[in-house]
Amino acid sequence: MADQEFIPADSDPVARRADSARNLAVVVYILQGLSFFLGGITGLVGVIINYVKMDDVAGTWIEPHFRWQIRTFWIGLLWTVIGIVTTAIIIGWFILLGISIWLIYRIVKGALALNDGKAP
C-alpha cells in the first residue's frame, strides 16, 4: 500500500457525501454493525457488496475502505469460528469477547475515517 499514490477525497464535504461509492461504503459499515444483532448475515451481504463493487472503486479514495471492510469480515469470521469451536474449553468465550471488541473497533475506526474523507 505504501507504493500506491494517495488519492484524496473531495475537500468539499457536501460533494464527498454525494459520492455514491462513499455511500455504499457507509451502507457496508452499517451492515457490519448490524451483523452483531442479526447473526452475521448482514456482514455477509456487506462483503458481497464489497466484492461486486470493488472494480468500480479501484483507484479511488474509497478502495482502502472496501479492502478494510473485506479484511474485517474474513478475520472476524475466522476468529468467531475458532471462538465457537473452543467454547467448550472456556478459552472460546474469551476469544469471542476479544473478536467482538476488535470488530467494533474496526467498524468504528473505518466509519470515522470515511466520514473524514481519509483511509482507515
PDB file of N, CA and C in Angstrom, residues 27-67:
ATOM      1  N   VAL A  27     -23.045   2.125   3.809  1.00  0.00           N
ATOM      2  CA  VAL A  27     -24.014   1.032   3.924  1.00  0.00           C
ATOM      3  C   VAL A  27     -23.328  -0.232   4.427  1.00  0.00           C
ATOM      4  N   VAL A  28     -22.142  -0.529   3.917  1.00  0.00           N
ATOM      5  CA  VAL A  28     -21.435  -1.741   4.337  1.00  0.00           C
ATOM      6  C   VAL A  28     -21.016  -1.635   5.805  1.00  0.00           C
ATOM      7  N   TYR A  29     -20.550  -0.465   6.248  1.00  0.00           N
ATOM      8  CA  TYR A  29     -20.225  -0.314   7.672  1.00  0.00           C
ATOM      9  C   TYR A  29     -21.474  -0.538   8.533  1.00  0.00           C
ATOM     10  N   ILE A  30     -22.610  -0.036   8.090  1.00  0.00           N
ATOM     11  CA  ILE A  30     -23.862  -0.249   8.824  1.00  0.00           C
ATOM     12  C   ILE A  30     -24.215  -1.733   8.842  1.00  0.00           C
ATOM     13  N   LEU A  31     -24.095  -2.395   7.703  1.00  0.00           N
ATOM     14  CA  LEU A  31     -24.379  -3.830   7.643  1.00  0.00           C
ATOM     15  C   LEU A  31     -23.460  -4.620   8.566  1.00  0.00           C
ATOM     16  N   GLN A  32     -22.181  -4.224   8.615  1.00  0.00           N
ATOM     17  CA  GLN A  32     -21.256  -4.906   9.514  1.00  0.00           C
ATOM     18  C   GLN A  32     -21.668  -4.706  10.971  1.00  0.00           C
ATOM     19  N   GLY A  33     -22.079  -3.507  11.320  1.00  0.00           N
ATOM     20  CA  GLY A  33     -22.528  -3.249  12.679  1.00  0.00           C
ATOM     21  C   GLY A  33     -23.785  -4.034  13.028  1.00  0.00           C
ATOM     22  N   LEU A  34     -24.708  -4.127  12.080  1.00  0.00           N
ATOM     23  CA  LEU A  34     -25.948  -4.871  12.308  1.00  0.00           C
ATOM     24  C   LEU A  34     -25.713  -6.371  12.447  1.00  0.00           C
ATOM     25  N   SER A  35     -24.595  -6.852  11.928  1.00  0.00           N
ATOM     26  CA  SER A  35     -24.327  -8.294  11.975  1.00  0.00           C
ATOM     27  C   SER A  35     -24.229  -8.805  13.408  1.00  0.00           C
ATOM     28  N   PHE A  36     -23.920  -7.932  14.367  1.00  0.00           N
ATOM     29  CA  PHE A  36     -23.889  -8.347  15.769  1.00  0.00           C
ATOM     30  C   PHE A  36     -25.276  -8.758  16.249  1.00  0.00           C
ATOM     31  N   PHE A  37     -26.298  -8.124  15.709  1.00  0.00           N
ATOM     32  CA  PHE A  37     -27.665  -8.346  16.169  1.00  0.00           C
ATOM     33  C   PHE A  37     -28.451  -9.314  15.293  1.00  0.00           C
ATOM     34  N   LEU A  38     -27.967  -9.549  14.079  1.00  0.00           N
ATOM     35  CA  LEU A  38     -28.713 -10.365  13.124  1.00  0.00           C
ATOM     36  C   LEU A  38     -27.962 -11.627  12.713  1.00  0.00           C
ATOM     37  N   GLY A  39     -27.085 -12.101  13.562  1.00  0.00           N
ATOM     38  CA  GLY A  39     -26.422 -13.375  13.331  1.00  0.00           C
ATOM     39  C   GLY A  39     -25.372 -13.392  12.240  1.00  0.00           C
ATOM     40  N   GLY A  40     -24.890 -12.246  11.840  1.00  0.00           N
ATOM     41  CA  GLY A  40     -23.811 -12.203  10.859  1.00  0.00           C
ATOM     42  C   GLY A  40     -24.240 -12.160   9.410  1.00  0.00           C
ATOM     43  N   ILE A  41     -25.512 -12.368   9.127  1.00  0.00           N
ATOM     44  CA  ILE A  41     -25.960 -12.406   7.733  1.00  0.00           C
ATOM     45  C   ILE A  41     -25.757 -11.060   7.037  1.00  0.00           C
ATOM     46  N   THR A  42     -25.938  -9.960   7.771  1.00  0.00           N
ATOM     47  CA  THR A  42     -25.738  -8.653   7.132  1.00  0.00           C
ATOM     48  C   THR A  42     -24.261  -8.400   6.836  1.00  0.00           C
ATOM     49  N   GLY A  43     -23.372  -8.971   7.652  1.00  0.00           N
ATOM     50  CA  GLY A  43     -21.944  -8.876   7.355  1.00  0.00           C
ATOM     51  C   GLY A  43     -21.603  -9.595   6.067  1.00  0.00           C
ATOM     52  N   LEU A  44     -22.244 -10.739   5.848  1.00  0.00           N
ATOM     53  CA  LEU A  44     -22.049 -11.481   4.596  1.00  0.00           C
ATOM     54  C   LEU A  44     -22.549 -10.668   3.406  1.00  0.00           C
ATOM     55  N   VAL A  45     -23.706 -10.049   3.552  1.00  0.00           N
ATOM     56  CA  VAL A  45     -24.241  -9.200   2.478  1.00  0.00           C
ATOM     57  C   VAL A  45     -23.269  -8.059   2.193  1.00  0.00           C
ATOM     58  N   GLY A  46     -22.726  -7.466   3.251  1.00  0.00           N
ATOM     59  CA  GLY A  46     -21.775  -6.373   3.084  1.00  0.00           C
ATOM     60  C   GLY A  46     -20.527  -6.774   2.322  1.00  0.00           C
ATOM     61  N   VAL A  47     -19.957  -7.917   2.658  1.00  0.00           N
ATOM     62  CA  VAL A  47     -18.732  -8.347   1.971  1.00  0.00           C
ATOM     63  C   VAL A  47     -19.030  -8.716   0.509  1.00  0.00           C
ATOM     64  N   ILE A  48     -20.212  -9.221   0.245  1.00  0.00           N
ATOM     65  CA  ILE A  48     -20.594  -9.495  -1.149  1.00  0.00           C
ATOM     66  C   ILE A  48     -20.662  -8.179  -1.931  1.00  0.00           C
ATOM     67  N   ILE A  49     -21.244  -7.159  -1.317  1.00  0.00           N
ATOM     68  CA  ILE A  49     -21.282  -5.833  -1.958  1.00  0.00           C
ATOM     69  C   ILE A  49     -19.860  -5.357  -2.236  1.00  0.00           C
ATOM     70  N   ASN A  50     -18.954  -5.522  -1.254  1.00  0.00           N
ATOM     71  CA  ASN A  50     -17.559  -5.123  -1.446  1.00  0.00           C
ATOM     72  C   ASN A  50     -16.938  -5.794  -2.658  1.00  0.00           C
ATOM     73  N   TYR A  51     -17.115  -7.101  -2.769  1.00  0.00           N
ATOM     74  CA  TYR A  51     -16.510  -7.826  -3.883  1.00  0.00           C
ATOM     75  C   TYR A  51     -17.145  -7.446  -5.222  1.00  0.00           C
ATOM     76  N   VAL A  52     -18.451  -7.275  -5.245  1.00  0.00           N
ATOM     77  CA  VAL A  52     -19.141  -6.940  -6.502  1.00  0.00           C
ATOM     78  C   VAL A  52     -18.734  -5.548  -6.992  1.00  0.00           C
ATOM     79  N   LYS A  53     -18.563  -4.605  -6.092  1.00  0.00           N
ATOM     80  CA  LYS A  53     -18.285  -3.216  -6.469  1.00  0.00           C
ATOM     81  C   LYS A  53     -16.808  -2.842  -6.423  1.00  0.00           C
ATOM     82  N   MET A  54     -15.926  -3.794  -6.120  1.00  0.00           N
ATOM     83  CA  MET A  54     -14.502  -3.485  -5.986  1.00  0.00           C
ATOM     84  C   MET A  54     -13.914  -2.849  -7.241  1.00  0.00           C
ATOM     85  N   ASP A  55     -14.287  -3.346  -8.417  1.00  0.00           N
ATOM     86  CA  ASP A  55     -13.750  -2.769  -9.654  1.00  0.00           C
ATOM     87  C   ASP A  55     -14.195  -1.323  -9.842  1.00  0.00           C
ATOM     88  N   ASP A  56     -15.386  -0.991  -9.378  1.00  0.00           N
ATOM     89  CA  ASP A  56     -15.905   0.368  -9.526  1.00  0.00           C
ATOM     90  C   ASP A  56     -15.152   1.374  -8.666  1.00  0.00           C
ATOM     91  N   VAL A  57     -14.602   0.923  -7.541  1.00  0.00           N
ATOM     92  CA  VAL A  57     -13.908   1.842  -6.635  1.00  0.00           C
ATOM     93  C   VAL A  57     -12.386   1.759  -6.755  1.00  0.00           C
ATOM     94  N   ALA A  58     -11.890   0.890  -7.624  1.00  0.00           N
ATOM     95  CA  ALA A  58     -10.441   0.729  -7.784  1.00  0.00           C
ATOM     96  C   ALA A  58      -9.807   2.074  -8.145  1.00  0.00           C
ATOM     97  N   GLY A  59      -8.761   2.424  -7.422  1.00  0.00           N
ATOM     98  CA  GLY A  59      -8.037   3.658  -7.696  1.00  0.00           C
ATOM     99  C   GLY A  59      -8.665   4.897  -7.081  1.00  0.00           C
ATOM    100  N   THR A  60      -9.735   4.754  -6.337  1.00  0.00           N
ATOM    101  CA  THR A  60     -10.355   5.907  -5.693  1.00  0.00           C
ATOM    102  C   THR A  60     -10.005   5.923  -4.211  1.00  0.00           C
ATOM    103  N   TRP A  61     -10.403   6.964  -3.524  1.00  0.00           N
ATOM    104  CA  TRP A  61     -10.127   7.063  -2.093  1.00  0.00           C
ATOM    105  C   TRP A  61     -11.003   6.109  -1.284  1.00  0.00           C
ATOM    106  N   ILE A  62     -11.995   5.501  -1.914  1.00  0.00           N
ATOM    107  CA  ILE A  62     -12.884   4.552  -1.246  1.00  0.00           C
ATOM    108  C   ILE A  62     -12.283   3.137  -1.233  1.00  0.00           C
ATOM    109  N   GLU A  63     -11.403   2.828  -2.155  1.00  0.00           N
ATOM    110  CA  GLU A  63     -10.848   1.483  -2.248  1.00  0.00           C
ATOM    111  C   GLU A  63     -10.239   0.977  -0.932  1.00  0.00           C
ATOM    112  N   PRO A  64      -9.462   1.794  -0.208  1.00  0.00           N
ATOM    113  CA  PRO A  64      -8.930   1.283   1.063  1.00  0.00           C
ATOM    114  C   PRO A  64     -10.037   0.907   2.063  1.00  0.00           C
ATOM    115  N   HIS A  65     -11.155   1.584   1.993  1.00  0.00           N
ATOM    116  CA  HIS A  65     -12.273   1.241   2.879  1.00  0.00           C
ATOM    117  C   HIS A  65     -12.849  -0.122   2.513  1.00  0.00           C
ATOM    118  N   PHE A  66     -12.987  -0.381   1.226  1.00  0.00           N
ATOM    119  CA  PHE A  66     -13.503  -1.680   0.796  1.00  0.00           C
ATOM    120  C   PHE A  66     -12.559  -2.791   1.233  1.00  0.00           C
ATOM    121  N   ARG A  67     -11.260  -2.571   1.062  1.00  0.00           N
ATOM    122  CA  ARG A  67     -10.281  -3.582   1.493  1.00  0.00           C
ATOM    123  C   ARG A  67     -10.334  -3.767   3.013  1.00  0.00           C
TER     124      ARG A  67
END
